[in-house]
PDB file of C-alpha atoms and ligand atoms in Angstrom:
ATOM      1  CA  MET A  89     -75.340 -95.260 160.079  1.00  0.00           C
ATOM      2  CA  THR A  90     -75.026 -95.322 163.844  1.00  0.00           C
ATOM      3  CA  THR A  91     -77.557 -97.179 165.972  1.00  0.00           C
ATOM      4  CA  PRO A  92     -79.533 -94.384 167.639  1.00  0.00           C
ATOM      5  CA  MET A  93     -79.077 -94.308 171.398  1.00  0.00           C
ATOM      6  CA  THR A  94     -80.441 -91.397 173.328  1.00  0.00           C
ATOM      7  CA  SER A  95     -78.642 -90.133 176.412  1.00  0.00           C
ATOM      8  CA  SER A  96     -80.189 -88.324 179.344  1.00  0.00           C
ATOM      9  CA  PRO A  97     -83.369 -86.455 178.413  1.00  0.00           C
ATOM     10  CA  MET A  98     -83.203 -82.686 177.782  1.00  0.00           C
ATOM     11  CA  THR A  99     -84.044 -80.411 180.651  1.00  0.00           C
ATOM     12  CA  SER A 100     -87.141 -78.253 180.281  1.00  0.00           C
ATOM     13  CA  SER A 101     -85.063 -75.358 178.863  1.00  0.00           C
ATOM     14  CA  ARG A 102     -85.435 -74.546 175.199  1.00  0.00           C
ATOM     15  CA  ILE A 103     -83.027 -76.034 172.662  1.00  0.00           C
ATOM     16  CA  LYS A 104     -80.699 -73.324 171.341  1.00  0.00           C
ATOM     17  CA  ILE A 105     -80.501 -73.327 167.549  1.00  0.00           C
ATOM     18  CA  GLY A 106     -77.873 -71.747 165.266  1.00  0.00           C
ATOM     19  CA  ILE A 107     -78.697 -71.169 161.582  1.00  0.00           C
ATOM     20  CA  PRO A 108     -75.900 -70.628 159.045  1.00  0.00           C
ATOM     21  CA  GLY A 109     -77.168 -69.483 155.639  1.00  0.00           C
ATOM     22  CA  ALA A 110     -79.827 -67.518 157.535  1.00  0.00           C
ATOM     23  CA  ALA A 111     -80.496 -65.221 154.574  1.00  0.00           C
ATOM     24  CA  GLY A 112     -81.103 -68.135 152.203  1.00  0.00           C
ATOM     25  CA  ARG A 113     -84.461 -69.642 151.230  1.00  0.00           C
ATOM     26  CA  MET A 114     -84.209 -72.544 153.702  1.00  0.00           C
ATOM     27  CA  GLY A 115     -82.512 -70.395 156.361  1.00  0.00           C
ATOM     28  CA  ARG A 116     -85.427 -67.948 156.396  1.00  0.00           C
ATOM     29  CA  MET A 117     -87.966 -70.798 156.390  1.00  0.00           C
ATOM     30  CA  LEU A 118     -86.205 -72.411 159.388  1.00  0.00           C
ATOM     31  CA  ILE A 119     -86.244 -69.094 161.270  1.00  0.00           C
ATOM     32  CA  ARG A 120     -89.998 -68.791 160.656  1.00  0.00           C
ATOM     33  CA  GLU A 121     -90.626 -72.344 161.917  1.00  0.00           C
ATOM     34  CA  ILE A 122     -88.371 -71.829 164.977  1.00  0.00           C
ATOM     35  CA  ALA A 123     -90.337 -68.677 165.865  1.00  0.00           C
ATOM     36  CA  ALA A 124     -93.482 -70.838 165.988  1.00  0.00           C
ATOM     37  CA  ALA A 125     -91.881 -73.618 168.094  1.00  0.00           C
ATOM     38  CA  PRO A 126     -92.109 -73.052 171.873  1.00  0.00           C
ATOM     39  CA  ASP A 127     -89.337 -75.578 172.654  1.00  0.00           C
ATOM     40  CA  LEU A 128     -86.744 -73.966 170.352  1.00  0.00           C
ATOM     41  CA  GLU A 129     -84.776 -70.720 170.615  1.00  0.00           C
ATOM     42  CA  LEU A 130     -82.789 -69.051 167.826  1.00  0.00           C
ATOM     43  CA  VAL A 131     -79.445 -67.930 169.305  1.00  0.00           C
ATOM     44  CA  ALA A 132     -77.263 -67.406 166.208  1.00  0.00           C
ATOM     45  CA  ALA A 133     -77.829 -66.625 162.540  1.00  0.00           C
ATOM     46  CA  THR A 134     -74.922 -66.339 160.104  1.00  0.00           C
ATOM     47  CA  ASP A 135     -74.302 -65.996 156.404  1.00  0.00           C
ATOM     48  CA  ARG A 136     -71.334 -65.378 154.084  1.00  0.00           C
ATOM     49  CA  ALA A 137     -69.164 -62.525 155.382  1.00  0.00           C
ATOM     50  CA  ASP A 138     -69.864 -60.584 152.154  1.00  0.00           C
ATOM     51  CA  ALA A 139     -73.632 -61.251 152.127  1.00  0.00           C
ATOM     52  CA  GLU A 140     -75.900 -58.187 151.874  1.00  0.00           C
ATOM     53  CA  ALA A 141     -77.913 -59.399 154.855  1.00  0.00           C
ATOM     54  CA  ILE A 142     -75.035 -59.116 157.377  1.00  0.00           C
ATOM     55  CA  GLY A 143     -76.103 -56.969 160.335  1.00  0.00           C
ATOM     56  CA  GLN A 144     -79.824 -57.278 159.541  1.00  0.00           C
ATOM     57  CA  ASP A 145     -82.321 -58.671 162.035  1.00  0.00           C
ATOM     58  CA  SER A 146     -82.877 -62.323 161.063  1.00  0.00           C
ATOM     59  CA  GLY A 147     -86.528 -62.261 162.155  1.00  0.00           C
ATOM     60  CA  LEU A 148     -87.304 -59.195 160.072  1.00  0.00           C
ATOM     61  CA  LEU A 149     -85.600 -60.811 157.078  1.00  0.00           C
ATOM     62  CA  ALA A 150     -87.589 -64.024 157.599  1.00  0.00           C
ATOM     63  CA  GLY A 151     -90.846 -62.098 157.927  1.00  0.00           C
ATOM     64  CA  THR A 152     -91.609 -62.941 161.570  1.00  0.00           C
ATOM     65  CA  GLY A 153     -90.904 -59.496 163.003  1.00  0.00           C
ATOM     66  CA  THR A 154     -87.826 -58.385 164.961  1.00  0.00           C
ATOM     67  CA  ASN A 155     -86.202 -61.170 167.024  1.00  0.00           C
ATOM     68  CA  GLY A 156     -82.974 -59.404 168.041  1.00  0.00           C
ATOM     69  CA  VAL A 157     -80.714 -62.036 166.448  1.00  0.00           C
ATOM     70  CA  LEU A 158     -78.615 -60.149 163.907  1.00  0.00           C
ATOM     71  CA  ILE A 159     -77.143 -61.989 160.927  1.00  0.00           C
ATOM     72  CA  SER A 160     -73.416 -62.313 161.546  1.00  0.00           C
ATOM     73  CA  GLY A 161     -70.578 -62.959 159.106  1.00  0.00           C
ATOM     74  CA  ASN A 162     -68.617 -64.748 161.836  1.00  0.00           C
ATOM     75  CA  PRO A 163     -69.352 -68.519 161.786  1.00  0.00           C
ATOM     76  CA  ASP A 164     -67.820 -68.898 165.276  1.00  0.00           C
ATOM     77  CA  SER A 165     -71.005 -67.320 166.669  1.00  0.00           C
ATOM     78  CA  LEU A 166     -72.685 -70.689 165.929  1.00  0.00           C
ATOM     79  CA  ALA A 167     -70.758 -72.076 168.933  1.00  0.00           C
ATOM     80  CA  ASP A 168     -73.517 -70.706 171.248  1.00  0.00           C
ATOM     81  CA  ALA A 169     -76.014 -73.194 169.828  1.00  0.00           C
ATOM     82  CA  ASP A 170     -76.984 -76.650 171.139  1.00  0.00           C
ATOM     83  CA  VAL A 171     -77.767 -77.617 167.528  1.00  0.00           C
ATOM     84  CA  VAL A 172     -76.564 -76.041 164.257  1.00  0.00           C
ATOM     85  CA  ILE A 173     -78.981 -76.554 161.344  1.00  0.00           C
ATOM     86  CA  ASP A 174     -77.118 -76.108 158.074  1.00  0.00           C
ATOM     87  CA  PHE A 175     -78.695 -75.665 154.629  1.00  0.00           C
ATOM     88  CA  THR A 176     -75.917 -73.782 152.805  1.00  0.00           C
ATOM     89  CA  SER A 177     -73.342 -75.168 150.336  1.00  0.00           C
ATOM     90  CA  PRO A 178     -71.069 -78.227 150.494  1.00  0.00           C
ATOM     91  CA  VAL A 179     -67.920 -76.177 151.280  1.00  0.00           C
ATOM     92  CA  ALA A 180     -69.734 -74.153 153.941  1.00  0.00           C
ATOM     93  CA  SER A 181     -71.363 -77.214 155.546  1.00  0.00           C
ATOM     94  CA  ILE A 182     -67.968 -78.909 156.005  1.00  0.00           C
ATOM     95  CA  ALA A 183     -66.526 -75.719 157.563  1.00  0.00           C
ATOM     96  CA  HIS A 184     -69.562 -75.471 159.885  1.00  0.00           C
ATOM     97  CA  ALA A 185     -69.266 -79.166 160.850  1.00  0.00           C
ATOM     98  CA  LYS A 186     -65.677 -78.496 162.014  1.00  0.00           C
ATOM     99  CA  ILE A 187     -66.896 -75.539 164.115  1.00  0.00           C
ATOM    100  CA  ALA A 188     -69.782 -77.608 165.536  1.00  0.00           C
ATOM    101  CA  SER A 189     -67.526 -80.532 166.476  1.00  0.00           C
ATOM    102  CA  GLY A 190     -64.927 -78.121 167.917  1.00  0.00           C
ATOM    103  CA  HIS A 191     -67.546 -76.592 170.235  1.00  0.00           C
ATOM    104  CA  ASN A 192     -69.526 -79.742 170.964  1.00  0.00           C
ATOM    105  CA  CYS A 193     -72.718 -78.586 169.191  1.00  0.00           C
ATOM    106  CA  ALA A 194     -74.998 -81.184 167.597  1.00  0.00           C
ATOM    107  CA  MET A 195     -75.701 -80.657 163.912  1.00  0.00           C
ATOM    108  CA  VAL A 196     -78.284 -81.218 161.177  1.00  0.00           C
ATOM    109  CA  VAL A 197     -76.979 -80.943 157.602  1.00  0.00           C
ATOM    110  CA  GLY A 198     -79.532 -80.654 154.790  1.00  0.00           C
ATOM    111  CA  THR A 199     -77.190 -79.307 152.113  1.00  0.00           C
ATOM    112  CA  THR A 200     -77.164 -81.335 148.889  1.00  0.00           C
ATOM    113  CA  GLY A 201     -74.487 -81.898 146.254  1.00  0.00           C
ATOM    114  CA  LEU A 202     -71.853 -83.164 148.721  1.00  0.00           C
ATOM    115  CA  SER A 203     -69.008 -85.245 147.248  1.00  0.00           C
ATOM    116  CA  GLY A 204     -67.880 -88.559 148.729  1.00  0.00           C
ATOM    117  CA  ASP A 205     -64.964 -86.715 150.396  1.00  0.00           C
ATOM    118  CA  ASP A 206     -67.391 -84.161 151.865  1.00  0.00           C
ATOM    119  CA  GLU A 207     -69.487 -86.987 153.322  1.00  0.00           C
ATOM    120  CA  THR A 208     -66.337 -88.546 154.808  1.00  0.00           C
ATOM    121  CA  ALA A 209     -65.578 -85.179 156.447  1.00  0.00           C
ATOM    122  CA  LEU A 210     -69.101 -85.058 157.930  1.00  0.00           C
ATOM    123  CA  ALA A 211     -68.750 -88.618 159.204  1.00  0.00           C
ATOM    124  CA  ALA A 212     -65.446 -87.606 160.860  1.00  0.00           C
ATOM    125  CA  ALA A 213     -67.191 -84.736 162.664  1.00  0.00           C
ATOM    126  CA  ALA A 214     -69.863 -87.223 163.778  1.00  0.00           C
ATOM    127  CA  ASN A 215     -67.218 -89.121 165.776  1.00  0.00           C
ATOM    128  CA  SER A 216     -67.516 -86.461 168.450  1.00  0.00           C
ATOM    129  CA  ILE A 217     -71.022 -84.941 167.975  1.00  0.00           C
ATOM    130  CA  PRO A 218     -74.500 -86.180 166.986  1.00  0.00           C
ATOM    131  CA  LEU A 219     -74.847 -85.255 163.301  1.00  0.00           C
ATOM    132  CA  VAL A 220     -77.970 -85.895 161.188  1.00  0.00           C
ATOM    133  CA  TYR A 221     -77.258 -85.682 157.457  1.00  0.00           C
ATOM    134  CA  CYS A 222     -80.084 -85.963 154.971  1.00  0.00           C
ATOM    135  CA  ALA A 223     -80.572 -84.673 151.426  1.00  0.00           C
ATOM    136  CA  ASN A 224     -84.312 -84.544 152.014  1.00  0.00           C
ATOM    137  CA  THR A 225     -85.640 -83.851 155.485  1.00  0.00           C
ATOM    138  CA  SER A 226     -89.316 -84.362 154.574  1.00  0.00           C
ATOM    139  CA  ILE A 227     -91.002 -87.166 156.476  1.00  0.00           C
ATOM    140  CA  GLY A 228     -92.921 -88.167 153.310  1.00  0.00           C
ATOM    141  CA  VAL A 229     -89.752 -88.635 151.268  1.00  0.00           C
ATOM    142  CA  THR A 230     -88.109 -90.634 154.058  1.00  0.00           C
ATOM    143  CA  LEU A 231     -91.045 -93.058 153.909  1.00  0.00           C
ATOM    144  CA  LEU A 232     -91.011 -92.996 150.083  1.00  0.00           C
ATOM    145  CA  ALA A 233     -87.391 -94.204 150.092  1.00  0.00           C
ATOM    146  CA  ARG A 234     -88.335 -97.124 152.320  1.00  0.00           C
ATOM    147  CA  LEU A 235     -91.178 -98.079 149.957  1.00  0.00           C
ATOM    148  CA  VAL A 236     -88.881 -97.822 146.921  1.00  0.00           C
ATOM    149  CA  GLU A 237     -86.375-100.210 148.507  1.00  0.00           C
ATOM    150  CA  GLN A 238     -89.137-102.746 149.188  1.00  0.00           C
ATOM    151  CA  VAL A 239     -90.692-102.508 145.725  1.00  0.00           C
ATOM    152  CA  ALA A 240     -87.287-102.663 143.980  1.00  0.00           C
ATOM    153  CA  ALA A 241     -86.535-105.873 145.852  1.00  0.00           C
ATOM    154  CA  GLN A 242     -89.746-107.442 144.504  1.00  0.00           C
ATOM    155  CA  LEU A 243     -89.823-106.100 140.939  1.00  0.00           C
ATOM    156  CA  VAL A 244     -86.537-107.375 139.499  1.00  0.00           C
ATOM    157  CA  GLU A 245     -86.562-109.494 136.297  1.00  0.00           C
ATOM    158  CA  GLY A 246     -88.068-107.559 133.383  1.00  0.00           C
ATOM    159  CA  TRP A 247     -88.610-104.345 135.368  1.00  0.00           C
ATOM    160  CA  ASP A 248     -86.824-101.091 134.488  1.00  0.00           C
ATOM    161  CA  ILE A 249     -86.399 -98.401 137.148  1.00  0.00           C
ATOM    162  CA  GLU A 250     -86.418 -94.710 136.148  1.00  0.00           C
ATOM    163  CA  ILE A 251     -86.281 -91.756 138.537  1.00  0.00           C
ATOM    164  CA  LEU A 252     -87.776 -88.431 137.468  1.00  0.00           C
ATOM    165  CA  GLU A 253     -87.350 -85.204 139.444  1.00  0.00           C
ATOM    166  CA  ALA A 254     -88.404 -81.567 138.983  1.00  0.00           C
ATOM    167  CA  HIS A 255     -87.194 -78.487 140.877  1.00  0.00           C
ATOM    168  CA  HIS A 256     -87.285 -74.667 140.670  1.00  0.00           C
ATOM    169  CA  HIS A 257     -84.889 -72.859 138.336  1.00  0.00           C
ATOM    170  CA  HIS A 258     -82.543 -71.724 141.176  1.00  0.00           C
ATOM    171  CA  LYS A 259     -81.373 -75.248 141.984  1.00  0.00           C
ATOM    172  CA  VAL A 260     -77.631 -75.665 141.304  1.00  0.00           C
ATOM    173  CA  ASP A 261     -77.094 -79.450 141.508  1.00  0.00           C
ATOM    174  CA  ALA A 262     -78.553 -82.320 139.463  1.00  0.00           C
ATOM    175  CA  PRO A 263     -79.903 -84.911 139.822  1.00  0.00           C
ATOM    176  CA  SER A 264     -81.257 -83.745 143.174  1.00  0.00           C
ATOM    177  CA  GLY A 265     -79.837 -85.236 146.350  1.00  0.00           C
ATOM    178  CA  THR A 266     -83.264 -86.793 146.909  1.00  0.00           C
ATOM    179  CA  ALA A 267     -83.294 -88.430 143.468  1.00  0.00           C
ATOM    180  CA  LEU A 268     -79.860 -89.906 144.233  1.00  0.00           C
ATOM    181  CA  ALA A 269     -81.050 -91.101 147.646  1.00  0.00           C
ATOM    182  CA  LEU A 270     -84.070 -92.766 145.980  1.00  0.00           C
ATOM    183  CA  GLY A 271     -81.656 -94.351 143.481  1.00  0.00           C
ATOM    184  CA  GLU A 272     -79.573 -95.641 146.405  1.00  0.00           C
ATOM    185  CA  ALA A 273     -82.735 -97.077 147.982  1.00  0.00           C
ATOM    186  CA  ALA A 274     -83.698 -98.834 144.718  1.00  0.00           C
ATOM    187  CA  ALA A 275     -80.149-100.181 144.295  1.00  0.00           C
ATOM    188  CA  ARG A 276     -80.137-101.412 147.899  1.00  0.00           C
ATOM    189  CA  GLY A 277     -83.411-103.228 147.257  1.00  0.00           C
ATOM    190  CA  ARG A 278     -81.822-104.984 144.296  1.00  0.00           C
ATOM    191  CA  GLY A 279     -78.571-105.708 146.136  1.00  0.00           C
ATOM    192  CA  VAL A 280     -76.408-103.679 143.712  1.00  0.00           C
ATOM    193  CA  LYS A 281     -74.303-100.529 143.918  1.00  0.00           C
ATOM    194  CA  LEU A 282     -75.926 -97.425 142.412  1.00  0.00           C
ATOM    195  CA  GLU A 283     -72.662 -96.229 140.828  1.00  0.00           C
ATOM    196  CA  GLU A 284     -72.480 -99.486 138.850  1.00  0.00           C
ATOM    197  CA  VAL A 285     -76.024 -99.267 137.418  1.00  0.00           C
ATOM    198  CA  SER A 286     -76.895 -95.550 137.281  1.00  0.00           C
ATOM    199  CA  ASP A 287     -77.550 -93.956 133.883  1.00  0.00           C
ATOM    200  CA  MET A 288     -77.448 -90.170 134.371  1.00  0.00           C
ATOM    201  CA  VAL A 289     -77.086 -88.790 130.837  1.00  0.00           C
ATOM    202  CA  ARG A 290     -78.747 -89.925 127.597  1.00  0.00           C
ATOM    203  CA  GLN A 291     -78.020 -88.119 124.347  1.00  0.00           C
ATOM    204  CA  GLY A 292     -77.355 -89.213 120.775  1.00  0.00           C
ATOM    205  CA  GLN A 293     -76.684 -92.873 119.905  1.00  0.00           C
ATOM    206  CA  THR A 294     -77.063 -94.289 123.393  1.00  0.00           C
ATOM    207  CA  GLY A 295     -77.808 -97.870 122.372  1.00  0.00           C
ATOM    208  CA  ALA A 296     -80.643 -99.816 123.972  1.00  0.00           C
ATOM    209  CA  ARG A 297     -81.358 -99.532 127.683  1.00  0.00           C
ATOM    210  CA  LYS A 298     -79.286-102.016 129.694  1.00  0.00           C
ATOM    211  CA  PRO A 299     -81.322-104.380 131.906  1.00  0.00           C
ATOM    212  CA  GLY A 300     -80.752-103.521 135.552  1.00  0.00           C
ATOM    213  CA  ASP A 301     -79.842 -99.877 134.913  1.00  0.00           C
ATOM    214  CA  ILE A 302     -81.424 -97.181 137.068  1.00  0.00           C
ATOM    215  CA  GLY A 303     -82.069 -94.116 134.890  1.00  0.00           C
ATOM    216  CA  PHE A 304     -82.366 -90.491 135.997  1.00  0.00           C
ATOM    217  CA  ALA A 305     -84.243 -87.616 134.318  1.00  0.00           C
ATOM    218  CA  VAL A 306     -84.180 -84.002 135.499  1.00  0.00           C
ATOM    219  CA  LEU A 307     -86.582 -81.073 134.952  1.00  0.00           C
ATOM    220  CA  ARG A 308     -85.766 -77.498 136.059  1.00  0.00           C
ATOM    221  CA  GLY A 309     -88.188 -74.601 135.948  1.00  0.00           C
ATOM    222  CA  GLY A 310     -90.333 -72.019 137.686  1.00  0.00           C
ATOM    223  CA  ASP A 311     -90.951 -72.295 141.406  1.00  0.00           C
ATOM    224  CA  VAL A 312     -91.361 -76.084 141.723  1.00  0.00           C
ATOM    225  CA  THR A 313     -90.563 -76.920 145.370  1.00  0.00           C
ATOM    226  CA  GLY A 314     -89.581 -80.519 144.611  1.00  0.00           C
ATOM    227  CA  GLU A 315     -91.231 -83.472 142.854  1.00  0.00           C
ATOM    228  CA  HIS A 316     -89.887 -87.017 142.661  1.00  0.00           C
ATOM    229  CA  SER A 317     -91.262 -90.121 140.965  1.00  0.00           C
ATOM    230  CA  VAL A 318     -89.745 -93.578 140.945  1.00  0.00           C
ATOM    231  CA  ILE A 319     -91.230 -95.473 138.013  1.00  0.00           C
ATOM    232  CA  PHE A 320     -91.015 -99.245 137.652  1.00  0.00           C
ATOM    233  CA  PHE A 321     -91.696-100.129 134.002  1.00  0.00           C
ATOM    234  CA  GLY A 322     -92.820-103.731 133.529  1.00  0.00           C
ATOM    235  CA  ASP A 323     -94.205-105.619 130.567  1.00  0.00           C
ATOM    236  CA  SER A 324     -97.763-104.239 130.086  1.00  0.00           C
ATOM    237  CA  GLU A 325     -97.809-102.575 133.505  1.00  0.00           C
ATOM    238  CA  ARG A 326     -96.172 -99.759 135.392  1.00  0.00           C
ATOM    239  CA  VAL A 327     -95.798 -98.942 139.098  1.00  0.00           C
ATOM    240  CA  GLU A 328     -95.198 -95.312 140.011  1.00  0.00           C
ATOM    241  CA  ILE A 329     -94.386 -93.999 143.487  1.00  0.00           C
ATOM    242  CA  SER A 330     -94.353 -90.211 143.775  1.00  0.00           C
ATOM    243  CA  HIS A 331     -93.894 -87.396 146.242  1.00  0.00           C
ATOM    244  CA  LYS A 332     -94.771 -83.764 145.559  1.00  0.00           C
ATOM    245  CA  ALA A 333     -93.713 -81.001 147.915  1.00  0.00           C
ATOM    246  CA  THR A 334     -95.789 -77.836 147.638  1.00  0.00           C
ATOM    247  CA  ASP A 335     -94.224 -75.863 150.513  1.00  0.00           C
ATOM    248  CA  ARG A 336     -90.601 -75.761 151.704  1.00  0.00           C
ATOM    249  CA  ALA A 337     -91.937 -75.724 155.260  1.00  0.00           C
ATOM    250  CA  ILE A 338     -92.013 -79.553 155.123  1.00  0.00           C
ATOM    251  CA  PHE A 339     -88.193 -79.614 154.860  1.00  0.00           C
ATOM    252  CA  ALA A 340     -87.835 -77.098 157.681  1.00  0.00           C
ATOM    253  CA  ARG A 341     -90.254 -78.992 159.959  1.00  0.00           C
ATOM    254  CA  GLY A 342     -88.402 -82.254 159.299  1.00  0.00           C
ATOM    255  CA  ALA A 343     -85.077 -80.514 160.009  1.00  0.00           C
ATOM    256  CA  LEU A 344     -86.435 -79.219 163.341  1.00  0.00           C
ATOM    257  CA  ARG A 345     -87.580 -82.734 164.232  1.00  0.00           C
ATOM    258  CA  ALA A 346     -84.022 -83.882 163.399  1.00  0.00           C
ATOM    259  CA  ALA A 347     -82.618 -81.076 165.599  1.00  0.00           C
ATOM    260  CA  ARG A 348     -84.752 -82.191 168.573  1.00  0.00           C
ATOM    261  CA  PHE A 349     -83.485 -85.751 168.027  1.00  0.00           C
ATOM    262  CA  ALA A 350     -79.837 -84.602 167.701  1.00  0.00           C
ATOM    263  CA  ALA A 351     -80.055 -82.447 170.846  1.00  0.00           C
ATOM    264  CA  SER A 352     -80.330 -85.552 173.039  1.00  0.00           C
ATOM    265  CA  ALA A 353     -78.567 -88.187 170.894  1.00  0.00           C
ATOM    266  CA  ARG A 354     -75.125 -89.636 171.501  1.00  0.00           C
ATOM    267  CA  PRO A 355     -72.344 -88.714 169.043  1.00  0.00           C
ATOM    268  CA  GLY A 356     -72.877 -90.516 165.741  1.00  0.00           C
ATOM    269  CA  PHE A 357     -73.760 -90.188 162.065  1.00  0.00           C
ATOM    270  CA  TYR A 358     -77.540 -90.337 161.666  1.00  0.00           C
ATOM    271  CA  ASP A 359     -80.133 -89.992 158.914  1.00  0.00           C
ATOM    272  CA  MET A 360     -83.885 -89.272 158.841  1.00  0.00           C
ATOM    273  CA  ASN A 361     -84.716 -92.937 159.383  1.00  0.00           C
ATOM    274  CA  ASP A 362     -82.952 -92.694 162.750  1.00  0.00           C
ATOM    275  CA  VAL A 363     -84.900 -89.501 163.480  1.00  0.00           C
ATOM    276  CA  LEU A 364     -88.254 -91.187 162.708  1.00  0.00           C
ATOM    277  CA  ALA A 365     -87.297 -94.222 164.792  1.00  0.00           C
ATOM    278  CA  GLY A 366     -85.907 -92.096 167.661  1.00  0.00           C
TER     279      GLY A 366
HETATM  280  P1  NAD B 574     -80.009 -70.527 149.049  1.00  0.00           P
HETATM  281  O1  NAD B 574     -78.979 -70.223 148.009  1.00  0.00           O
HETATM  282  O2  NAD B 574     -81.288 -69.745 149.038  1.00  0.00           O
HETATM  283  O3  NAD B 574     -79.371 -70.339 150.510  1.00  0.00           O
HETATM  284  C1  NAD B 574     -78.066 -70.732 150.851  1.00  0.00           C
HETATM  285  C2  NAD B 574     -77.555 -69.695 151.847  1.00  0.00           C
HETATM  286  O4  NAD B 574     -76.298 -70.168 152.352  1.00  0.00           O
HETATM  287  C3  NAD B 574     -77.302 -68.326 151.182  1.00  0.00           C
HETATM  288  O5  NAD B 574     -77.861 -67.293 151.979  1.00  0.00           O
HETATM  289  C4  NAD B 574     -75.785 -68.246 151.142  1.00  0.00           C
HETATM  290  O6  NAD B 574     -75.292 -66.910 151.200  1.00  0.00           O
HETATM  291  C5  NAD B 574     -75.451 -69.045 152.410  1.00  0.00           C
HETATM  292  N1  NAD B 574     -74.051 -69.449 152.479  1.00  0.00           N
HETATM  293  C6  NAD B 574     -73.256 -69.894 151.484  1.00  0.00           C
HETATM  294  N2  NAD B 574     -72.001 -70.062 151.953  1.00  0.00           N
HETATM  295  C7  NAD B 574     -72.038 -69.733 153.271  1.00  0.00           C
HETATM  296  C8  NAD B 574     -71.073 -69.702 154.305  1.00  0.00           C
HETATM  297  N3  NAD B 574     -69.793 -70.047 154.075  1.00  0.00           N
HETATM  298  N4  NAD B 574     -71.450 -69.316 155.540  1.00  0.00           N
HETATM  299  C9  NAD B 574     -72.726 -68.961 155.816  1.00  0.00           C
HETATM  300  N5  NAD B 574     -73.695 -68.944 154.851  1.00  0.00           N
HETATM  301  C10 NAD B 574     -73.338 -69.343 153.610  1.00  0.00           C
HETATM  302  O7  NAD B 574     -80.274 -72.082 148.951  1.00  0.00           O
HETATM  303  P2  NAD B 574     -81.473 -72.930 149.572  1.00  0.00           P
HETATM  304  O8  NAD B 574     -82.531 -73.120 148.564  1.00  0.00           O
HETATM  305  O9  NAD B 574     -81.821 -72.408 150.917  1.00  0.00           O
HETATM  306  O10 NAD B 574     -80.764 -74.363 149.721  1.00  0.00           O
HETATM  307  C11 NAD B 574     -79.592 -74.529 150.481  1.00  0.00           C
HETATM  308  C12 NAD B 574     -79.143 -75.987 150.411  1.00  0.00           C
HETATM  309  O11 NAD B 574     -80.135 -76.819 151.024  1.00  0.00           O
HETATM  310  C13 NAD B 574     -78.979 -76.518 148.981  1.00  0.00           C
HETATM  311  O12 NAD B 574     -77.899 -77.438 148.967  1.00  0.00           O
HETATM  312  C14 NAD B 574     -80.295 -77.222 148.726  1.00  0.00           C
HETATM  313  O13 NAD B 574     -80.208 -78.204 147.719  1.00  0.00           O
HETATM  314  C15 NAD B 574     -80.522 -77.823 150.087  1.00  0.00           C
HETATM  315  N6  NAD B 574     -81.906 -78.196 150.382  1.00  0.00           N
HETATM  316  C16 NAD B 574     -82.096 -79.351 151.070  1.00  0.00           C
HETATM  317  C17 NAD B 574     -83.362 -79.724 151.447  1.00  0.00           C
HETATM  318  C18 NAD B 574     -83.535 -80.947 152.312  1.00  0.00           C
HETATM  319  O14 NAD B 574     -84.662 -81.402 152.532  1.00  0.00           O
HETATM  320  N7  NAD B 574     -82.457 -81.520 152.850  1.00  0.00           N
HETATM  321  C19 NAD B 574     -84.481 -78.931 151.105  1.00  0.00           C
HETATM  322  C20 NAD B 574     -84.255 -77.748 150.396  1.00  0.00           C
HETATM  323  C21 NAD B 574     -82.964 -77.377 150.046  1.00  0.00           C
END
């Protein structure tokens, strides 16, 4: 990703934020966190044109009390923002990235399940705007990925890597974007490509585990916010590195930190490591 280089510092005015998917779980959480942040101002909230929430007060919907920002079905209203923070769907995030780049708004994308083509489209938008893209905006998970890369580089011969994740029953993609990012970190540590060593599905006569594979296992149920473990199985020993999220607020707070970074960054394609370093 791009080397972070900040341009002139922000003036003392508040950073204007636009939230697509404002009626969604993350959208409402972001609106609550923005209401508590003195340096941020919500200026636009959108959702699908056919969403029930269209026309409702986004603050009321988020549980913070009236804020006067009505949920609009017109994504062009996001153009008023300095930074668009998008936790929606892959198709919607790409459409919003085109609007953001067309109106010179910075962007944070937290949507998961993007294809390689979708990521190429985001990178194209990042030619003209600062764009932070991260499947997990928690600070803890960002650090976890760094640790995994280091450990994977050390524990090579005779060590099997398995990644286990659990999420609530509403989640629509699997393995989670975070599990894949942790897999990428482990593969990077070992100097291999994840797509060449990943083992996503095991059923029936699978044969023995191949040395060097990185396996994935997925649990779905209840209201689990997000749990990830990277397990290194050795001979007579095991190293486990885990992260457990108990409140979605951690993702929203990380996304707001990314928005503050993006508001004063030069155009480029960034991730949470850039945000932590910035
Ligand atoms: P959700 O279904 O509760 O909310 C998504 C919202 O986006 C809905 O209100 C939906 O109507 C809206 N939406 C869909 N298409 C739209 C469009 N074209 N225009 C405007 N709004 C549109 O889902 P959620 O739990 O809030 O998660 C959203 C995304 O964020 C998922 O991809 C999820 O995996 C991801 N996520 C990422 C992180 C992270 O740390 N990066 C954390 C949690 C969730």
